Amino acid sequence: MSTPTRDAAGTVSAEYVLTAIREYSQSENPSSFLAVNEGNSYFTLPDRPGVVVYRPAGSHLIQFGGPFAPDESYEDLLLGFRAFAHDKGLTVSAIQLQERDARIYARHGFTVNQVGASYAVDLTTFTLAGTRYMQLRNKISRALRSGLTIIEADYEQWAEGVREIDRLWLPIKGEGARPLEYLVGQTGGAMQEHRRLFVGHVDGELIGYVSYSPVYGSNPGWMHDLSRRRPDSPAGVMEAINKAAIEVFRGEGVPWLHFGFTPFTSLSDDREVEGHSLGFKWLMHYLWENQIVYPASTQLAYKEKWNQSLVLTEYAAFDGKASIDGFVNVWRAANAM
């Protein structure tokens, strides 16, 4: 893999970043494919392999994950990116750091706190048998009896229907809802060939879809990413589509299905990093209990339906003290504010 220069940081190709997240998966970030989203910016150093992914927001550069880099250049990229931000009069805040990232960032003077968790299912032992999953099985059965047909689809053949569902889906989320970016995936574009799309239709009319992104590292597989449906779709459509995808993945020998990051969930005292902010810790618990910024309990309830067997704590990091302004700008970068 060729290494772009620091001066070319803004023009690093998505293909370079894709190679980096494939080859340098030490962070075990199940959401790493989001690094190639359109609209991201990239920072590199001369003769140092790897890349930092970020977006500017307010007075901050919001970094996604830790550097996607080998051990020998990881900390150089971390410190180089911080210096790059300081040169511009900006501050680094990072989101979706994994545990390994979190400890390294704390060692370099960042304040690091839990911010949520991601979840995954071991497909080698997956089952929906038993009374615990009776309600889910019944919900899927009702959706299928409504005439629902589920297929793995070519995106270009269904792109118009996907865009129409996207248009209709947003109002379901409530008045003033905005489409999230950065911390969720995309459909279409140059990277679509690496994703997989499963759709549900009734007599050829698309009523729901789930997009899956590749996951690398020691728990490889696919990540259940965007999932959207028509407002008038039958209950159980999304569950039926995901169950059909699971059956395909299991047939292929895929070991893991990831469900991605959910803010404010699975917070635990024993997972905090040394030097964390007590005030920020309180805020995360408050946001979980009150569901103000994000409907985390709804998202978690959907994910917990699928017999989760792996929970990965995710962290936020702030250059210096924990910063409410930095955290607000995380959500601004994600188009949530």
Short mmCIF file of C-alpha atoms in Angstrom, two decimals:
data_model
loop_
_atom_site.label_atom_id
_atom_site.label_comp_id
_atom_site.label_asym_id
_atom_site.label_seq_id
_atom_site.Cartn_x
_atom_site.Cartn_y
_atom_site.Cartn_z
CA MET A 1 0.00 0.00 0.00
CA SER A 2 1.47 3.34 -1.03
CA THR A 3 1.61 6.04 1.62
CA PRO A 4 0.27 9.51 0.73
CA THR A 5 2.06 12.52 2.13
CA ARG A 6 0.73 14.67 4.94
CA ASP A 7 0.19 17.52 2.49
CA ALA A 8 -2.15 15.27 0.54
CA ALA A 9 -4.21 14.39 3.60
CA GLY A 10 -7.35 15.93 2.15
CA THR A 11 -7.12 13.95 -1.09
CA VAL A 12 -6.36 10.46 0.22
CA SER A 13 -8.45 8.00 -1.75
CA ALA A 14 -11.18 5.87 -0.24
CA GLU A 15 -9.36 2.86 -1.68
CA TYR A 16 -6.30 3.70 0.42
CA VAL A 17 -8.49 3.97 3.52
CA LEU A 18 -10.24 0.70 2.70
CA THR A 19 -6.88 -1.06 2.50
CA ALA A 20 -5.86 0.50 5.82
CA ILE A 21 -8.95 -0.68 7.69
CA ARG A 22 -8.51 -4.16 6.23
CA GLU A 23 -4.81 -4.49 7.00
CA TYR A 24 -4.61 -2.61 10.30
CA SER A 25 -7.51 -3.96 12.32
CA GLN A 26 -5.79 -4.02 15.72
CA SER A 27 -8.40 -1.66 17.15
CA GLU A 28 -11.11 -4.26 16.47
CA ASN A 29 -13.54 -1.50 15.53
CA PRO A 30 -16.61 -3.26 14.09
CA SER A 31 -17.75 0.01 12.50
CA SER A 32 -14.46 0.57 10.68
CA PHE A 33 -16.08 0.48 7.23
CA LEU A 34 -17.73 3.81 8.04
CA ALA A 35 -14.24 5.25 7.50
CA VAL A 36 -14.89 5.20 3.75
CA ASN A 37 -18.14 7.19 3.92
CA GLU A 38 -18.36 9.97 1.39
CA GLY A 39 -17.77 13.31 3.11
CA ASN A 40 -15.00 12.11 5.44
CA SER A 41 -11.60 13.79 5.63
CA TYR A 42 -8.28 11.97 6.07
CA PHE A 43 -4.97 12.75 7.72
CA THR A 44 -1.70 10.94 6.96
CA LEU A 45 2.01 11.39 7.62
CA PRO A 46 4.89 11.02 5.17
CA ASP A 47 6.43 7.53 5.20
CA ARG A 48 4.13 6.40 8.01
CA PRO A 49 1.46 3.90 6.95
CA GLY A 50 -2.10 4.35 8.13
CA VAL A 51 -4.75 7.05 8.28
CA VAL A 52 -6.81 9.14 10.69
CA VAL A 53 -10.46 9.68 9.74
CA TYR A 54 -12.19 12.90 10.78
CA ARG A 55 -14.75 15.58 10.06
CA PRO A 56 -14.56 19.23 11.12
CA ALA A 57 -17.34 20.57 13.34
CA GLY A 58 -17.26 23.95 15.03
CA SER A 59 -13.93 24.44 16.80
CA HIS A 60 -13.17 20.71 16.74
CA LEU A 61 -11.91 18.01 14.46
CA ILE A 62 -14.09 14.98 15.24
CA GLN A 63 -12.06 11.82 14.80
CA PHE A 64 -13.76 8.52 13.98
CA GLY A 65 -12.12 5.64 15.86
CA GLY A 66 -8.39 5.52 16.50
CA PRO A 67 -5.80 5.69 13.74
CA PHE A 68 -6.15 2.80 11.32
CA ALA A 69 -2.44 2.03 11.36
CA PRO A 70 0.15 -0.59 12.31
CA ASP A 71 1.66 -0.43 15.78
CA GLU A 72 4.84 1.29 14.60
CA SER A 73 3.00 4.36 13.25
CA TYR A 74 -0.17 4.40 15.38
CA GLU A 75 1.05 6.86 18.02
CA ASP A 76 2.87 9.02 15.46
CA LEU A 77 -0.43 9.47 13.65
CA LEU A 78 -2.28 10.19 16.89
CA LEU A 79 0.19 12.88 17.94
CA GLY A 80 0.61 14.20 14.40
CA PHE A 81 -3.12 14.64 14.03
CA ARG A 82 -3.34 16.48 17.35
CA ALA A 83 -0.55 18.82 16.22
CA PHE A 84 -2.32 19.25 12.86
CA ALA A 85 -5.46 20.36 14.74
CA HIS A 86 -3.54 22.69 17.06
CA ASP A 87 -1.84 24.33 14.06
CA LYS A 88 -5.31 25.26 12.85
CA GLY A 89 -6.43 26.49 16.27
CA LEU A 90 -8.73 23.49 16.65
CA THR A 91 -9.19 20.73 19.21
CA VAL A 92 -9.48 16.97 18.68
CA SER A 93 -12.44 15.01 20.00
CA ALA A 94 -12.70 11.33 19.12
CA ILE A 95 -15.70 9.02 19.04
CA GLN A 96 -16.05 5.23 18.81
CA LEU A 97 -12.63 4.45 20.21
CA GLN A 98 -12.22 0.81 21.19
CA GLU A 99 -10.65 -0.29 24.48
CA ARG A 100 -7.11 -0.52 23.07
CA ASP A 101 -7.46 2.96 21.54
CA ALA A 102 -8.89 4.34 24.78
CA ARG A 103 -5.93 3.30 26.91
CA ILE A 104 -3.42 4.72 24.43
CA TYR A 105 -5.27 8.04 24.20
CA ALA A 106 -5.47 8.31 27.98
CA ARG A 107 -1.73 7.75 28.20
CA HIS A 108 -1.22 10.74 25.89
CA GLY A 109 -3.25 13.17 27.99
CA PHE A 110 -6.72 12.72 26.54
CA THR A 111 -9.67 12.42 28.89
CA VAL A 112 -11.41 9.19 27.90
CA ASN A 113 -14.90 8.06 28.92
CA GLN A 114 -17.34 5.35 28.01
CA VAL A 115 -19.92 6.58 25.56
CA GLY A 116 -21.84 3.41 24.69
CA ALA A 117 -21.30 -0.03 23.23
CA SER A 118 -21.59 -2.15 20.10
CA TYR A 119 -23.13 -5.59 19.96
CA ALA A 120 -22.60 -8.77 17.94
CA VAL A 121 -24.09 -12.23 17.47
CA ASP A 122 -21.98 -15.38 17.13
CA LEU A 123 -23.54 -16.93 14.03
CA THR A 124 -21.84 -20.26 14.63
CA THR A 125 -24.14 -20.83 17.63
CA PHE A 126 -27.06 -18.63 16.61
CA THR A 127 -30.60 -19.88 17.22
CA LEU A 128 -34.06 -18.41 17.68
CA ALA A 129 -35.41 -21.64 19.12
CA GLY A 130 -37.13 -21.72 22.51
CA THR A 131 -39.77 -19.72 24.29
CA ARG A 132 -37.47 -16.70 24.72
CA TYR A 133 -37.72 -15.99 20.97
CA MET A 134 -41.33 -17.02 20.40
CA GLN A 135 -42.54 -13.42 20.06
CA LEU A 136 -39.82 -12.63 17.50
CA ARG A 137 -40.59 -15.78 15.50
CA ASN A 138 -44.30 -14.92 15.48
CA LYS A 139 -43.60 -11.37 14.36
CA ILE A 140 -41.48 -12.62 11.46
CA SER A 141 -44.12 -15.17 10.49
CA ARG A 142 -46.84 -12.50 10.37
CA ALA A 143 -44.69 -10.32 8.11
CA LEU A 144 -44.08 -13.21 5.74
CA ARG A 145 -47.79 -14.07 5.63
CA SER A 146 -48.50 -10.52 4.43
CA GLY A 147 -46.95 -11.42 1.09
CA LEU A 148 -43.44 -10.23 1.89
CA THR A 149 -40.66 -11.55 -0.33
CA ILE A 150 -37.04 -11.12 0.77
CA ILE A 151 -34.04 -11.25 -1.54
CA GLU A 152 -30.41 -10.18 -1.58
CA ALA A 153 -30.51 -7.41 -4.13
CA ASP A 154 -28.32 -5.54 -6.56
CA TYR A 155 -28.35 -1.95 -5.35
CA GLU A 156 -28.57 -0.35 -8.79
CA GLN A 157 -31.73 -2.29 -9.61
CA TRP A 158 -33.44 -1.07 -6.44
CA ALA A 159 -31.78 2.35 -6.00
CA GLU A 160 -34.90 4.34 -6.83
CA GLY A 161 -36.95 2.37 -4.30
CA VAL A 162 -34.23 2.76 -1.65
CA ARG A 163 -34.22 6.53 -2.13
CA GLU A 164 -38.01 6.64 -1.89
CA ILE A 165 -37.96 4.68 1.37
CA ASP A 166 -35.29 7.03 2.71
CA ARG A 167 -37.59 9.96 1.92
CA LEU A 168 -40.58 8.36 3.61
CA TRP A 169 -38.67 6.92 6.57
CA LEU A 170 -37.35 10.12 8.14
CA PRO A 171 -40.73 11.49 9.29
CA ILE A 172 -41.25 8.24 11.25
CA LYS A 173 -38.40 9.38 13.53
CA GLY A 174 -40.33 12.43 14.69
CA GLU A 175 -40.71 16.12 13.95
CA GLY A 176 -37.41 17.81 13.10
CA ALA A 177 -35.54 14.50 12.69
CA ARG A 178 -32.44 14.72 10.54
CA PRO A 179 -30.72 11.90 8.63
CA LEU A 180 -27.66 10.82 10.61
CA GLU A 181 -24.26 10.84 8.92
CA TYR A 182 -20.69 9.86 9.77
CA LEU A 183 -21.53 7.34 12.53
CA VAL A 184 -23.88 5.39 10.26
CA GLY A 185 -23.31 3.93 6.83
CA GLN A 186 -24.42 4.94 3.38
CA THR A 187 -25.83 3.30 0.28
CA GLY A 188 -24.66 3.80 -3.27
CA GLY A 189 -21.44 5.41 -4.42
CA ALA A 190 -18.05 3.90 -5.13
CA MET A 191 -18.01 1.74 -1.99
CA GLN A 192 -21.39 0.08 -2.62
CA GLU A 193 -19.73 -2.94 -4.22
CA HIS A 194 -18.33 -3.86 -0.79
CA ARG A 195 -21.72 -3.76 0.97
CA ARG A 196 -24.63 -6.18 0.80
CA LEU A 197 -28.27 -5.19 0.46
CA PHE A 198 -31.27 -7.29 1.48
CA VAL A 199 -34.70 -5.99 0.53
CA GLY A 200 -38.28 -6.87 1.34
CA HIS A 201 -40.92 -6.31 -1.33
CA VAL A 202 -44.58 -7.08 -1.89
CA ASP A 203 -45.43 -7.74 -5.54
CA GLY A 204 -42.30 -5.87 -6.61
CA GLU A 205 -42.89 -2.79 -4.43
CA LEU A 206 -40.01 -2.18 -2.03
CA ILE A 207 -41.21 -1.78 1.55
CA GLY A 208 -37.99 -2.18 3.55
CA TYR A 209 -34.28 -2.82 3.33
CA VAL A 210 -31.22 -3.58 5.45
CA SER A 211 -27.72 -2.66 4.30
CA TYR A 212 -24.76 -4.64 5.67
CA SER A 213 -21.15 -3.45 5.79
CA PRO A 214 -18.04 -5.66 6.08
CA VAL A 215 -16.32 -6.10 9.44
CA TYR A 216 -12.62 -6.97 9.76
CA GLY A 217 -10.39 -8.01 12.66
CA SER A 218 -10.63 -11.03 14.95
CA ASN A 219 -14.47 -11.00 14.86
CA PRO A 220 -15.02 -10.72 11.11
CA GLY A 221 -18.37 -10.78 9.39
CA TRP A 222 -21.01 -8.21 8.53
CA MET A 223 -22.52 -5.24 10.32
CA HIS A 224 -26.27 -4.62 10.29
CA ASP A 225 -26.08 -0.98 9.26
CA LEU A 226 -28.87 1.06 7.70
CA SER A 227 -32.35 -0.42 8.16
CA ARG A 228 -35.34 1.49 6.85
CA ARG A 229 -38.95 0.78 5.91
CA ARG A 230 -42.07 2.40 4.57
CA PRO A 231 -44.34 3.86 7.28
CA ASP A 232 -47.19 1.60 6.12
CA SER A 233 -45.12 -1.58 6.08
CA PRO A 234 -46.35 -4.61 8.06
CA ALA A 235 -44.97 -5.20 11.55
CA GLY A 236 -41.94 -7.44 11.55
CA VAL A 237 -40.57 -6.46 8.14
CA MET A 238 -37.13 -5.46 9.42
CA GLU A 239 -36.86 -8.54 11.62
CA ALA A 240 -37.85 -10.78 8.70
CA ILE A 241 -35.25 -9.20 6.41
CA ASN A 242 -32.51 -9.57 9.02
CA LYS A 243 -33.46 -13.20 9.72
CA ALA A 244 -33.23 -13.97 6.00
CA ALA A 245 -29.80 -12.33 5.83
CA ILE A 246 -28.64 -14.33 8.85
CA GLU A 247 -29.63 -17.55 7.11
CA VAL A 248 -27.56 -16.56 4.06
CA PHE A 249 -24.56 -15.57 6.19
CA ARG A 250 -24.70 -18.79 8.19
CA GLY A 251 -24.81 -20.78 4.95
CA GLU A 252 -21.63 -19.00 3.87
CA GLY A 253 -19.86 -19.73 7.17
CA VAL A 254 -19.80 -16.07 8.25
CA PRO A 255 -18.82 -16.11 11.96
CA TRP A 256 -20.25 -12.81 13.26
CA LEU A 257 -23.13 -10.43 12.68
CA HIS A 258 -22.48 -7.04 14.28
CA PHE A 259 -25.17 -4.53 15.15
CA GLY A 260 -23.01 -1.44 15.47
CA PHE A 261 -22.69 1.34 18.00
CA THR A 262 -25.50 2.45 20.32
CA PRO A 263 -24.75 5.56 22.42
CA PHE A 264 -25.21 5.59 26.20
CA THR A 265 -25.73 1.82 26.57
CA SER A 266 -24.02 -0.89 28.67
CA LEU A 267 -22.23 1.68 30.84
CA SER A 268 -20.22 0.05 33.61
CA ASP A 269 -17.88 1.39 36.27
CA ASP A 270 -15.33 -1.36 35.67
CA ARG A 271 -14.96 -0.37 32.02
CA GLU A 272 -13.98 3.24 32.64
CA VAL A 273 -10.42 4.26 31.83
CA GLU A 274 -8.09 5.75 34.43
CA GLY A 275 -8.41 9.54 34.53
CA HIS A 276 -11.96 9.60 33.14
CA SER A 277 -14.24 12.53 33.86
CA LEU A 278 -16.81 11.99 36.61
CA GLY A 279 -18.96 14.78 35.18
CA PHE A 280 -18.98 13.24 31.70
CA LYS A 281 -19.73 9.85 33.22
CA TRP A 282 -22.76 11.36 34.97
CA LEU A 283 -23.89 12.93 31.68
CA MET A 284 -23.78 9.59 29.82
CA HIS A 285 -25.93 7.95 32.48
CA TYR A 286 -28.32 10.91 32.43
CA LEU A 287 -28.70 10.70 28.65
CA TRP A 288 -29.39 6.97 28.89
CA GLU A 289 -32.00 7.44 31.60
CA ASN A 290 -33.77 10.35 29.87
CA GLN A 291 -33.38 9.49 26.15
CA ILE A 292 -32.96 13.15 25.22
CA VAL A 293 -30.37 13.12 22.46
CA TYR A 294 -30.87 9.68 20.94
CA PRO A 295 -33.50 6.90 21.31
CA ALA A 296 -30.91 4.49 22.67
CA SER A 297 -33.34 2.22 24.50
CA THR A 298 -35.34 1.58 21.31
CA GLN A 299 -32.19 0.76 19.37
CA LEU A 300 -30.89 -1.49 22.13
CA ALA A 301 -34.21 -3.34 22.38
CA TYR A 302 -34.02 -4.24 18.68
CA LYS A 303 -30.44 -5.44 18.99
CA GLU A 304 -31.14 -7.50 22.09
CA LYS A 305 -33.78 -9.49 20.22
CA TRP A 306 -31.04 -11.34 18.37
CA ASN A 307 -29.31 -13.23 21.20
CA GLN A 308 -26.25 -10.96 21.49
CA SER A 309 -23.09 -12.79 22.54
CA LEU A 310 -20.47 -10.02 22.33
CA VAL A 311 -20.56 -6.52 23.83
CA LEU A 312 -17.74 -4.11 22.98
CA THR A 313 -17.42 -0.92 25.02
CA GLU A 314 -16.85 2.22 22.97
CA TYR A 315 -15.29 5.45 24.18
CA ALA A 316 -15.08 9.17 23.51
CA ALA A 317 -11.81 11.05 24.02
CA PHE A 318 -11.12 14.75 24.45
CA ASP A 319 -7.81 16.53 24.06
CA GLY A 320 -7.27 17.71 27.63
CA LYS A 321 -10.37 17.91 29.82
CA ALA A 322 -13.70 16.36 28.87
CA SER A 323 -15.59 18.94 26.85
CA ILE A 324 -19.34 19.39 26.47
CA ASP A 325 -18.57 21.55 23.45
CA GLY A 326 -16.54 18.70 21.99
CA PHE A 327 -19.35 16.23 22.61
CA VAL A 328 -21.93 18.56 21.06
CA ASN A 329 -19.73 18.84 18.00
CA VAL A 330 -19.60 15.04 17.72
CA TRP A 331 -23.34 15.15 17.16
CA ARG A 332 -23.02 18.14 14.88
CA ALA A 333 -20.58 16.18 12.71
CA ALA A 334 -23.15 13.36 12.65
CA ASN A 335 -25.87 15.82 11.47
CA ALA A 336 -27.90 15.17 14.60
CA MET A 337 -27.86 18.86 15.59
#
